[in-house]
XYZ file of N, CA and C in Angstrom:
750
model
N -101.719 32.046 -63.841
C -102.683 31.361 -64.702
C -102.419 31.724 -66.152
N -102.383 30.732 -67.038
C -102.226 30.965 -68.476
C -103.581 30.870 -69.153
N -103.626 31.233 -70.428
C -104.884 31.166 -71.157
C -105.445 29.750 -71.150
N -104.571 28.751 -71.319
C -105.066 27.379 -71.328
C -105.688 26.997 -69.995
N -105.221 27.640 -68.913
C -105.752 27.325 -67.595
C -107.132 27.922 -67.360
N -107.620 28.773 -68.279
C -108.998 29.255 -68.171
C -109.986 28.179 -68.599
N -109.535 27.225 -69.378
C -110.408 26.136 -69.795
C -110.865 25.354 -68.567
N -112.181 25.199 -68.453
C -112.719 24.501 -67.293
C -113.001 25.399 -66.110
N -112.711 26.697 -66.244
C -113.016 27.643 -65.171
C -114.222 28.489 -65.574
N -114.760 29.206 -64.600
C -115.903 30.087 -64.840
C -115.493 31.535 -64.648
N -115.908 32.375 -65.576
C -115.744 33.821 -65.453
C -117.129 34.447 -65.417
N -117.320 35.445 -64.569
C -118.602 36.142 -64.486
C -118.361 37.611 -64.801
N -119.166 38.155 -65.711
C -119.012 39.535 -66.174
C -120.324 40.272 -65.970
N -120.297 41.384 -65.250
C -121.500 42.210 -65.114
C -121.528 43.245 -66.237
N -122.744 43.660 -66.599
C -122.872 44.587 -67.714
C -122.409 43.972 -69.016
N -122.697 42.674 -69.201
C -122.151 41.928 -70.334
C -122.930 42.113 -71.630
N -123.988 42.879 -71.622
C -124.838 42.968 -72.805
C -124.335 43.953 -73.850
N -123.364 44.810 -73.484
C -122.925 45.838 -74.431
C -121.522 46.312 -74.066
N -120.909 47.052 -74.975
C -119.674 47.767 -74.705
C -118.543 46.906 -74.185
N -117.855 47.427 -73.170
C -116.707 46.724 -72.616
C -117.089 45.369 -72.033
N -118.274 45.275 -71.440
C -118.700 43.999 -70.876
C -118.883 42.943 -71.935
N -119.466 43.325 -73.044
C -119.648 42.376 -74.146
C -118.297 41.945 -74.709
N -117.413 42.921 -74.928
C -116.091 42.598 -75.438
C -115.317 41.689 -74.504
N -115.503 41.890 -73.208
C -114.831 41.061 -72.214
C -115.384 39.644 -72.211
N -116.698 39.522 -72.304
C -117.302 38.190 -72.355
C -116.797 37.389 -73.537
N -116.697 38.030 -74.695
C -116.202 37.358 -75.899
C -114.747 36.931 -75.719
N -113.911 37.835 -75.193
C -112.491 37.530 -75.026
C -112.271 36.384 -74.049
N -112.988 36.386 -72.939
C -112.814 35.327 -71.945
C -113.322 33.986 -72.467
N -114.414 34.017 -73.228
C -114.917 32.768 -73.820
C -113.916 32.212 -74.821
N -113.309 33.068 -75.626
C -112.304 32.617 -76.590
C -111.066 32.061 -75.890
N -110.816 32.550 -74.661
C -109.670 32.062 -73.896
C -109.984 30.755 -73.173
N -111.217 30.271 -73.313
C -111.552 28.959 -72.778
C -112.462 28.925 -71.583
N -112.837 30.089 -71.056
C -113.683 30.116 -69.860
C -115.149 29.887 -70.201
N -115.872 29.347 -69.257
C -117.327 29.354 -69.285
C -117.739 30.706 -68.727
N -118.386 31.525 -69.534
C -118.674 32.902 -69.143
C -120.136 33.044 -68.742
N -120.353 33.598 -67.563
C -121.689 33.965 -67.098
C -121.822 35.468 -67.294
N -122.738 35.878 -68.153
C -122.936 37.294 -68.431
C -124.205 37.794 -67.775
N -124.083 38.854 -66.982
C -125.213 39.375 -66.219
C -125.517 40.799 -66.667
N -126.775 41.073 -66.952
C -127.203 42.418 -67.332
C -128.722 42.466 -67.282
N -129.278 43.658 -67.403
C -130.740 43.805 -67.413
C -131.339 43.575 -68.795
N -130.533 43.746 -69.850
C -131.028 43.609 -71.218
C -130.962 42.138 -71.648
N -132.033 41.419 -71.395
C -132.064 39.999 -71.699
C -131.932 39.694 -73.174
N -132.526 40.521 -74.033
C -132.446 40.275 -75.481
C -131.011 40.368 -75.976
N -130.273 41.371 -75.502
C -128.875 41.517 -75.919
C -128.032 40.349 -75.409
N -128.339 39.862 -74.222
C -127.615 38.698 -73.699
C -127.890 37.463 -74.552
N -129.128 37.306 -74.996
C -129.460 36.160 -75.843
C -128.754 36.244 -77.194
N -128.575 37.455 -77.710
C -127.817 37.627 -78.953
C -126.374 37.179 -78.765
N -125.799 37.505 -77.608
C -124.423 37.079 -77.342
C -124.350 35.575 -77.143
N -125.376 35.006 -76.536
C -125.446 33.549 -76.397
C -125.470 32.881 -77.773
N -126.233 33.463 -78.708
C -126.300 32.901 -80.054
C -124.937 32.961 -80.746
N -124.153 33.983 -80.423
C -122.823 34.125 -81.022
C -121.808 33.176 -80.395
N -121.860 33.028 -79.074
C -120.830 32.265 -78.358
C -121.235 30.828 -78.055
N -122.528 30.522 -78.155
C -122.973 29.155 -77.904
C -122.913 28.775 -76.436
N -122.601 27.514 -76.191
C -122.658 26.978 -74.835
C -121.598 27.560 -73.908
N -120.640 28.284 -74.457
C -119.615 28.881 -73.600
C -120.118 30.115 -72.867
N -121.363 30.537 -73.164
C -121.915 31.745 -72.543
C -123.254 31.431 -71.887
N -123.398 31.802 -70.627
C -124.635 31.629 -69.872
C -125.223 33.010 -69.595
N -126.380 33.349 -70.179
C -126.974 34.668 -69.935
C -127.808 34.674 -68.653
N -127.654 35.719 -67.871
C -128.457 35.884 -66.656
C -129.019 37.305 -66.662
N -130.326 37.418 -66.782
C -130.972 38.730 -66.771
C -131.273 39.119 -65.335
N -130.628 40.173 -64.846
C -130.781 40.563 -63.448
C -130.256 41.976 -63.254
N -130.639 42.570 -62.124
C -130.164 43.889 -61.718
C -128.921 43.700 -60.853
N -127.754 44.084 -61.359
C -126.502 43.810 -60.647
C -126.329 44.666 -59.400
N -127.170 45.688 -59.214
C -127.079 46.487 -57.989
C -127.822 45.839 -56.829
N -128.532 44.759 -57.096
C -129.283 44.050 -56.062
C -128.322 43.154 -55.279
N -128.145 43.368 -53.972
C -127.205 42.540 -53.217
C -127.595 41.074 -53.190
N -128.884 40.777 -53.312
C -129.314 39.383 -53.361
C -128.812 38.704 -54.635
N -128.801 39.439 -55.732
C -128.283 38.895 -56.990
C -126.793 38.610 -56.864
N -126.054 39.555 -56.319
C -124.614 39.359 -56.152
C -124.324 38.126 -55.305
N -124.992 38.019 -54.160
C -124.747 36.886 -53.280
C -125.125 35.560 -53.911
N -126.274 35.531 -54.567
C -126.757 34.280 -55.147
C -125.849 33.803 -56.286
N -125.421 34.714 -57.153
C -124.615 34.304 -58.305
C -123.174 33.969 -57.914
N -122.627 34.673 -56.946
C -121.295 34.298 -56.458
C -121.345 32.908 -55.828
N -122.380 32.651 -55.042
C -122.513 31.325 -54.414
C -122.723 30.227 -55.451
N -123.512 30.516 -56.491
C -123.824 29.491 -57.480
C -122.641 29.182 -58.385
N -121.934 30.211 -58.864
C -120.929 29.996 -59.904
C -119.487 30.007 -59.399
N -119.221 30.614 -58.254
C -117.864 30.672 -57.707
C -116.843 30.987 -58.802
N -116.963 32.129 -59.456
C -116.105 32.404 -60.622
C -114.635 32.496 -60.258
N -113.800 32.009 -61.160
C -112.352 32.165 -61.036
C -111.940 33.577 -61.437
N -112.708 34.154 -62.359
C -112.492 35.532 -62.794
C -113.824 36.266 -62.665
N -113.830 37.373 -61.936
C -115.027 38.183 -61.742
C -114.734 39.582 -62.259
N -115.482 39.995 -63.290
C -115.267 41.302 -63.916
C -116.482 42.185 -63.629
N -116.245 43.264 -62.892
C -117.332 44.151 -62.473
C -117.316 45.390 -63.362
N -118.101 45.304 -64.415
C -118.076 46.302 -65.477
C -119.334 47.167 -65.524
N -120.442 46.717 -64.968
C -121.729 47.397 -65.145
C -121.682 48.843 -64.657
N -122.437 49.677 -65.332
C -122.504 51.077 -64.915
C -123.559 51.830 -65.703
N -123.937 52.986 -65.172
C -124.955 53.827 -65.796
C -124.297 54.865 -66.700
N -124.997 55.255 -67.748
C -124.539 56.335 -68.612
C -124.889 57.663 -67.971
N -123.889 58.500 -67.643
C -124.203 59.765 -66.977
C -124.880 60.754 -67.915
N -125.642 61.655 -67.329
C -126.297 62.707 -68.096
C -125.249 63.764 -68.447
N -125.016 64.050 -69.743
C -123.920 64.948 -70.136
C -124.307 66.424 -70.012
N -124.178 66.945 -68.792
C -124.512 68.345 -68.523
C -123.466 68.955 -67.595
N -123.246 70.272 -67.673
C -122.378 70.924 -66.692
C -123.017 70.866 -65.304
N -122.220 71.081 -64.292
C -122.630 70.817 -62.920
C -123.898 71.564 -62.509
N -124.060 72.800 -62.948
C -125.208 73.586 -62.510
C -126.528 73.076 -63.090
N -126.449 72.225 -64.108
C -127.663 71.690 -64.725
C -128.032 70.302 -64.196
N -127.277 69.814 -63.227
C -127.595 68.530 -62.609
C -128.476 68.723 -61.387
N -129.312 67.742 -61.142
C -129.952 67.606 -59.835
C -129.099 66.636 -59.022
N -129.378 66.509 -57.730
C -128.624 65.525 -56.950
C -128.868 64.118 -57.491
N -130.076 63.857 -57.969
C -130.394 62.521 -58.473
C -129.580 62.193 -59.723
N -129.454 63.155 -60.644
C -128.660 62.874 -61.843
C -127.171 62.871 -61.526
N -126.745 63.744 -60.614
C -125.338 63.809 -60.235
C -124.866 62.506 -59.596
N -125.712 61.908 -58.784
C -125.310 60.742 -57.989
C -125.626 59.409 -58.663
N -126.110 59.438 -59.897
C -126.534 58.209 -60.568
C -125.434 57.155 -60.608
N -124.217 57.548 -60.900
C -123.137 56.558 -60.993
C -122.687 56.039 -59.639
N -122.993 56.758 -58.585
C -122.768 56.223 -57.242
C -123.797 55.137 -56.935
N -125.047 55.407 -57.330
C -126.123 54.452 -57.046
C -125.975 53.157 -57.832
N -125.404 53.234 -59.032
C -125.278 52.056 -59.888
C -123.854 51.501 -59.850
N -122.892 52.253 -60.354
C -121.527 51.756 -60.524
C -120.887 51.371 -59.184
N -120.884 52.319 -58.244
C -120.212 52.076 -56.968
C -120.974 51.044 -56.139
N -122.286 51.184 -56.088
C -123.064 50.249 -55.270
C -122.869 48.811 -55.759
N -122.879 48.614 -57.066
C -122.747 47.254 -57.592
C -121.361 46.686 -57.289
N -120.303 47.499 -57.437
C -118.963 47.018 -57.105
C -118.866 46.674 -55.621
N -119.436 47.515 -54.781
C -119.407 47.248 -53.337
C -120.035 45.897 -53.007
N -121.230 45.650 -53.533
C -121.928 44.394 -53.217
C -121.139 43.174 -53.712
N -120.634 43.235 -54.936
C -119.976 42.064 -55.523
C -118.609 41.807 -54.906
N -117.855 42.873 -54.622
C -116.561 42.709 -53.948
C -116.769 42.114 -52.559
N -117.754 42.626 -51.865
C -118.056 42.095 -50.528
C -118.391 40.611 -50.591
N -119.238 40.226 -51.545
C -119.621 38.811 -51.660
C -118.438 37.937 -52.063
N -117.554 38.454 -52.916
C -116.375 37.690 -53.313
C -115.494 37.382 -52.111
N -115.421 38.322 -51.159
C -114.581 38.132 -49.983
C -115.276 37.294 -48.915
N -116.583 37.417 -48.827
C -117.324 36.642 -47.831
C -117.445 35.180 -48.230
N -117.479 34.894 -49.534
C -117.707 33.516 -49.987
C -116.732 32.510 -49.360
N -115.418 32.719 -49.343
C -114.692 33.571 -50.282
C -114.452 32.816 -51.585
N -114.107 33.580 -52.646
C -113.673 32.921 -53.871
C -112.372 32.169 -53.605
N -112.068 31.212 -54.466
C -110.889 30.370 -54.265
C -109.608 31.188 -54.359
N -108.578 30.800 -53.596
C -107.269 31.456 -53.754
C -106.821 31.404 -55.214
N -106.263 32.503 -55.689
C -105.866 32.597 -57.083
C -106.934 33.199 -57.974
N -108.136 33.406 -57.431
C -109.187 34.074 -58.197
C -108.813 35.540 -58.411
N -109.362 36.114 -59.472
C -109.074 37.510 -59.801
C -110.371 38.285 -59.930
N -110.452 39.412 -59.249
C -111.590 40.329 -59.368
C -111.081 41.591 -60.044
N -111.666 41.924 -61.187
C -111.265 43.105 -61.942
C -112.435 44.072 -61.984
N -112.225 45.286 -61.486
C -113.270 46.301 -61.484
C -112.973 47.334 -62.565
N -114.023 47.836 -63.197
C -113.873 48.849 -64.238
C -114.069 50.227 -63.622
N -112.965 50.928 -63.480
C -112.984 52.334 -63.114
C -113.019 53.120 -64.424
N -112.288 54.205 -64.524
C -112.286 54.995 -65.756
C -111.114 55.958 -65.734
N -110.630 56.323 -66.923
C -109.639 57.389 -67.006
C -110.145 58.680 -66.390
N -111.472 58.841 -66.322
C -112.039 60.028 -65.687
C -111.659 60.120 -64.215
N -111.355 58.986 -63.593
C -110.924 58.995 -62.192
C -109.603 59.722 -62.020
N -108.814 59.794 -63.100
C -107.540 60.501 -63.067
C -107.656 61.937 -63.557
N -108.488 62.140 -64.579
C -108.476 63.414 -65.295
C -109.734 64.260 -65.074
N -110.733 63.695 -64.391
C -111.985 64.427 -64.200
C -112.925 64.281 -65.377
N -114.163 64.716 -65.166
C -115.180 64.622 -66.210
C -116.264 65.659 -65.922
N -116.000 66.928 -66.231
C -116.882 68.015 -65.791
C -118.276 68.008 -66.400
N -118.507 67.213 -67.446
C -119.853 67.129 -68.016
C -120.585 65.859 -67.589
N -120.103 65.185 -66.575
C -120.691 63.892 -66.207
C -121.117 63.805 -64.748
N -121.394 64.920 -64.136
C -121.878 64.897 -62.762
C -120.886 64.231 -61.822
N -121.351 63.234 -61.074
C -120.504 62.546 -60.115
C -119.742 61.370 -60.683
N -119.705 61.245 -62.004
C -119.097 60.072 -62.646
C -117.628 59.886 -62.261
N -116.832 60.950 -62.386
C -115.399 60.825 -62.107
C -115.158 60.428 -60.657
N -115.907 61.041 -59.741
C -115.758 60.695 -58.334
C -116.180 59.269 -58.040
N -117.233 58.820 -58.703
C -117.683 57.442 -58.517
C -116.629 56.463 -59.003
N -116.045 56.752 -60.151
C -115.034 55.852 -60.697
C -113.755 55.879 -59.861
N -113.410 57.026 -59.292
C -112.268 57.081 -58.382
C -112.534 56.247 -57.139
N -113.761 56.286 -56.659
C -114.123 55.490 -55.481
C -114.018 54.000 -55.779
N -114.389 53.594 -56.994
C -114.239 52.185 -57.374
C -112.771 51.775 -57.298
N -111.879 52.651 -57.746
C -110.444 52.329 -57.647
C -110.029 52.189 -56.180
N -110.453 53.115 -55.338
C -110.119 53.033 -53.916
C -110.691 51.764 -53.285
N -111.958 51.488 -53.575
C -112.614 50.319 -53.002
C -111.868 49.037 -53.383
N -111.421 48.975 -54.621
C -110.676 47.804 -55.089
C -109.356 47.662 -54.342
N -108.681 48.790 -54.121
C -107.423 48.760 -53.371
C -107.651 48.338 -51.926
N -108.757 48.802 -51.324
C -109.063 48.391 -49.954
C -109.276 46.879 -49.883
N -110.006 46.343 -50.874
C -110.271 44.906 -50.899
C -108.977 44.120 -51.078
N -108.071 44.622 -51.926
C -106.786 43.956 -52.130
C -106.012 43.877 -50.821
N -106.021 44.969 -50.078
C -105.312 44.994 -48.801
C -105.929 44.009 -47.813
N -107.257 43.976 -47.750
C -107.924 43.049 -46.830
C -107.696 41.598 -47.234
N -107.646 41.337 -48.540
C -107.363 39.981 -49.002
C -105.990 39.525 -48.528
N -105.013 40.432 -48.589
C -103.676 40.108 -48.098
C -103.697 39.870 -46.588
N -104.360 40.768 -45.871
C -104.385 40.674 -44.408
C -105.046 39.385 -43.937
N -106.099 38.974 -44.645
C -106.842 37.787 -44.256
C -106.301 36.512 -44.886
N -105.305 36.641 -45.766
C -104.738 35.470 -46.427
C -105.696 34.779 -47.378
N -106.585 35.561 -48.035
C -107.585 34.970 -48.927
C -106.989 34.539 -50.267
N -105.941 35.191 -50.697
C -105.343 34.843 -51.985
C -106.144 35.299 -53.184
N -107.083 36.219 -52.988
C -107.871 36.774 -54.100
C -107.179 38.046 -54.579
N -106.955 38.138 -55.881
C -106.348 39.340 -56.459
C -107.445 40.327 -56.836
N -107.238 41.588 -56.489
C -108.166 42.657 -56.845
C -107.405 43.700 -57.663
N -107.906 43.969 -58.861
C -107.245 44.882 -59.794
C -108.300 45.808 -60.387
N -107.988 47.092 -60.506
C -108.911 48.013 -61.178
C -108.332 48.438 -62.525
N -109.205 48.567 -63.488
C -108.836 48.929 -64.854
C -109.471 50.266 -65.193
N -108.685 51.182 -65.739
C -109.162 52.525 -66.040
C -109.080 52.763 -67.548
N -110.150 52.493 -68.295
C -110.125 52.718 -69.752
C -110.186 54.208 -70.084
N -109.499 54.586 -71.150
C -109.570 55.964 -71.616
C -110.923 56.212 -72.295
N -111.263 57.492 -72.446
C -112.489 57.860 -73.151
C -112.446 57.347 -74.581
N -113.533 56.735 -75.021
C -113.601 56.200 -76.379
C -115.013 56.359 -76.938
N -115.131 56.706 -78.206
C -116.457 56.766 -78.830
C -116.938 55.402 -79.299
N -116.198 54.328 -78.977
C -116.535 52.997 -79.479
C -117.559 52.274 -78.610
N -118.032 52.918 -77.533
C -119.127 52.374 -76.733
C -120.247 53.401 -76.685
N -121.440 52.954 -76.315
C -122.578 53.879 -76.245
C -122.315 54.985 -75.230
N -121.793 54.614 -74.063
C -121.504 55.612 -73.032
C -120.433 56.581 -73.511
N -119.350 56.047 -74.071
C -118.257 56.891 -74.516
C -118.644 57.796 -75.666
N -119.500 57.305 -76.555
C -119.929 58.116 -77.693
C -120.709 59.342 -77.230
N -121.563 59.158 -76.217
C -122.330 60.284 -75.661
C -121.385 61.315 -75.058
N -120.416 60.844 -74.273
C -119.481 61.753 -73.619
C -118.596 62.464 -74.630
N -118.071 61.718 -75.596
C -117.186 62.318 -76.591
C -117.910 63.387 -77.400
N -119.159 63.118 -77.765
C -119.936 64.095 -78.521
C -120.206 65.344 -77.693
N -120.504 65.155 -76.402
C -120.788 66.296 -75.526
C -119.560 67.185 -75.360
N -118.393 66.570 -75.167
C -117.174 67.364 -75.001
C -116.766 68.033 -76.300
N -116.949 67.349 -77.426
C -116.632 67.951 -78.719
C -117.509 69.175 -78.966
N -118.806 69.062 -78.650
C -119.720 70.190 -78.833
C -119.362 71.344 -77.908
N -118.978 71.031 -76.697
C -118.634 72.062 -75.710
C -117.397 72.841 -76.142
N -116.411 72.128 -76.694
C -115.145 72.768 -77.065
C -115.109 73.235 -78.515
N -116.149 72.888 -79.285
C -116.196 73.315 -80.672
C -115.229 72.579 -81.569
N -114.885 71.344 -81.186
C -114.002 70.567 -82.046
C -114.694 69.271 -82.452
N -113.954 68.372 -83.060
C -114.533 67.127 -83.536
C -114.340 66.025 -82.501
N -115.120 64.949 -82.643
C -114.951 63.802 -81.756
C -113.556 63.216 -81.939
N -113.065 63.182 -83.183
C -111.728 62.656 -83.431
C -110.671 63.481 -82.710
N -110.872 64.794 -82.634
C -109.919 65.649 -81.939
C -109.893 65.343 -80.443
N -111.041 64.909 -79.908
C -111.122 64.580 -78.487
C -110.547 63.209 -78.176
N -110.645 62.281 -79.128
C -110.316 60.883 -78.826
C -109.196 60.308 -79.682
N -108.684 61.088 -80.638
C -107.598 60.605 -81.480
C -108.105 59.953 -82.744
N -107.165 59.588 -83.626
C -107.502 58.951 -84.883
C -107.910 57.507 -84.687
N -108.226 56.814 -85.784
C -108.706 55.425 -85.696
C -107.777 54.507 -84.923
N -106.469 54.712 -85.045
C -105.514 53.839 -84.363
C -105.442 54.117 -82.867
N -106.030 55.219 -82.428
C -105.974 55.605 -81.023
C -107.286 55.359 -80.283
N -108.301 54.890 -80.994
C -109.609 54.662 -80.375
C -109.624 53.300 -79.678
N -109.861 53.310 -78.397
C -109.935 52.076 -77.620
C -111.241 51.353 -77.941
N -111.163 50.060 -78.239
C -112.339 49.282 -78.610
C -112.726 48.315 -77.499
N -113.978 47.862 -77.464
C -114.365 46.829 -76.497
C -113.524 45.566 -76.619
N -113.138 45.194 -77.833
C -112.304 44.007 -78.016
C -110.953 44.180 -77.336
N -110.383 45.396 -77.414
C -109.095 45.646 -76.769
C -109.215 45.614 -75.249
N -110.321 46.122 -74.727
C -110.534 46.051 -73.277
C -110.691 44.594 -72.846
N -111.440 43.820 -73.623
C -111.580 42.399 -73.321
C -110.248 41.683 -73.326
N -109.404 42.021 -74.286
C -108.065 41.418 -74.356
C -107.227 41.831 -73.155
N -107.308 43.107 -72.750
C -106.551 43.578 -71.590
C -106.989 42.858 -70.323
N -108.297 42.661 -70.168
C -108.808 41.962 -68.989
C -108.366 40.505 -69.002
N -108.409 39.875 -70.163
C -107.943 38.494 -70.271
C -106.456 38.407 -69.948
N -105.700 39.389 -70.386
C -104.265 39.424 -70.071
C -104.043 39.518 -68.565
N -104.812 40.377 -67.889
C -104.670 40.504 -66.442
C -105.063 39.216 -65.729
N -106.061 38.530 -66.273
C -106.561 37.319 -65.624
C -105.697 36.099 -65.887
N -104.931 36.132 -66.977
C -104.227 34.916 -67.383
C -102.722 35.072 -67.519
N -102.245 36.309 -67.564
C -100.820 36.514 -67.743
C -100.067 36.359 -66.431
N -98.789 36.735 -66.442
C -98.045 36.725 -65.183
C -98.795 37.551 -64.152
N -98.896 37.036 -62.950
C -99.757 37.673 -61.956
C -99.325 39.114 -61.722
N -100.250 40.062 -61.903
C -99.901 41.463 -61.686
C -99.856 41.779 -60.200
N -99.139 42.850 -59.883
C -99.244 43.353 -58.528
C -100.684 43.785 -58.306
N -101.114 43.731 -57.047
C -102.413 44.313 -56.732
C -102.321 45.787 -57.097
N -103.218 46.290 -57.918
C -103.085 47.686 -58.288
C -104.091 48.116 -59.321
N -103.711 49.134 -60.075
C -104.591 49.722 -61.077
C -103.823 49.882 -62.373
N -104.561 49.791 -63.483
C -103.951 49.881 -64.807
C -104.792 50.795 -65.684
N -104.132 51.743 -66.341
C -104.766 52.520 -67.396
C -104.724 51.687 -68.661
N -105.830 51.652 -69.417
C -105.818 50.926 -70.684
C -106.205 51.877 -71.805
N -105.367 51.916 -72.825
C -105.598 52.708 -74.025
C -105.481 51.773 -75.226
N -105.625 52.319 -76.407
C -105.469 51.508 -77.606
C -104.050 50.950 -77.727
N -103.117 51.545 -76.978
C -101.727 51.084 -77.004
C -101.464 49.967 -76.011
N -102.444 49.661 -75.159
C -102.275 48.578 -74.203
C -102.378 49.030 -72.758
N -101.895 48.161 -71.851
C -101.980 48.398 -70.414
C -100.793 49.198 -69.905
N -101.069 50.082 -68.934
C -99.999 50.807 -68.267
C -100.281 50.794 -66.767
N -99.384 50.198 -65.969
C -99.622 50.178 -64.523
C -99.577 51.589 -63.952
N -100.437 51.847 -62.973
C -100.502 53.162 -62.331
C -99.903 53.057 -60.930
N -99.286 54.134 -60.467
C -98.712 54.110 -59.124
C -99.804 54.071 -58.056
């Protein structure tokens, strides 16, 4: 699929009200897709609608609700499905977490990916559709101040790989790809984490995340996702994304 082939297709993005989800919605709309943005923050979605116009459809909903996943997949049958939504972890060392705070990203991030991936396969989406899940660089490197965040994001990568294998086995023709963005202070979640690690180590946020040219932005993540959705078809797999671009992972 090329960028021009996104014209006339539908893309659905969860967590579209801020950060990487917002950047992805903008990038896909600019590439010609009709974008359905789903999030709980209705006001932020309306602001994005005002920016993008008729190319953006705001849907205020809880993406962890399996009824929402099933209903929206059935209604829109997206050609591109981007599962970006997630909770901001509480930035504390492990001994200061409760099980509830530790498991927050399992309850939100993993649960939402599970429901939406399942619905994409049950529908099923049309052959040639692409499902992109947002994991994290923390899945590779750990995140000791984020409770169960790193483990949750690693599970999202595994879950995506399992779905890719089942799609092949069943002949569905749906591509499943996971994207692992590096830590960045350019999102609300990343800014909290970067500040916590900088304070813990006694250094600056820039020392943790690099100079201005090394900071990954939501626009760059949106561009990377659009590239995966429209460029030469990638192998089923996972990609690390930094300010320097995409890097396939083994």
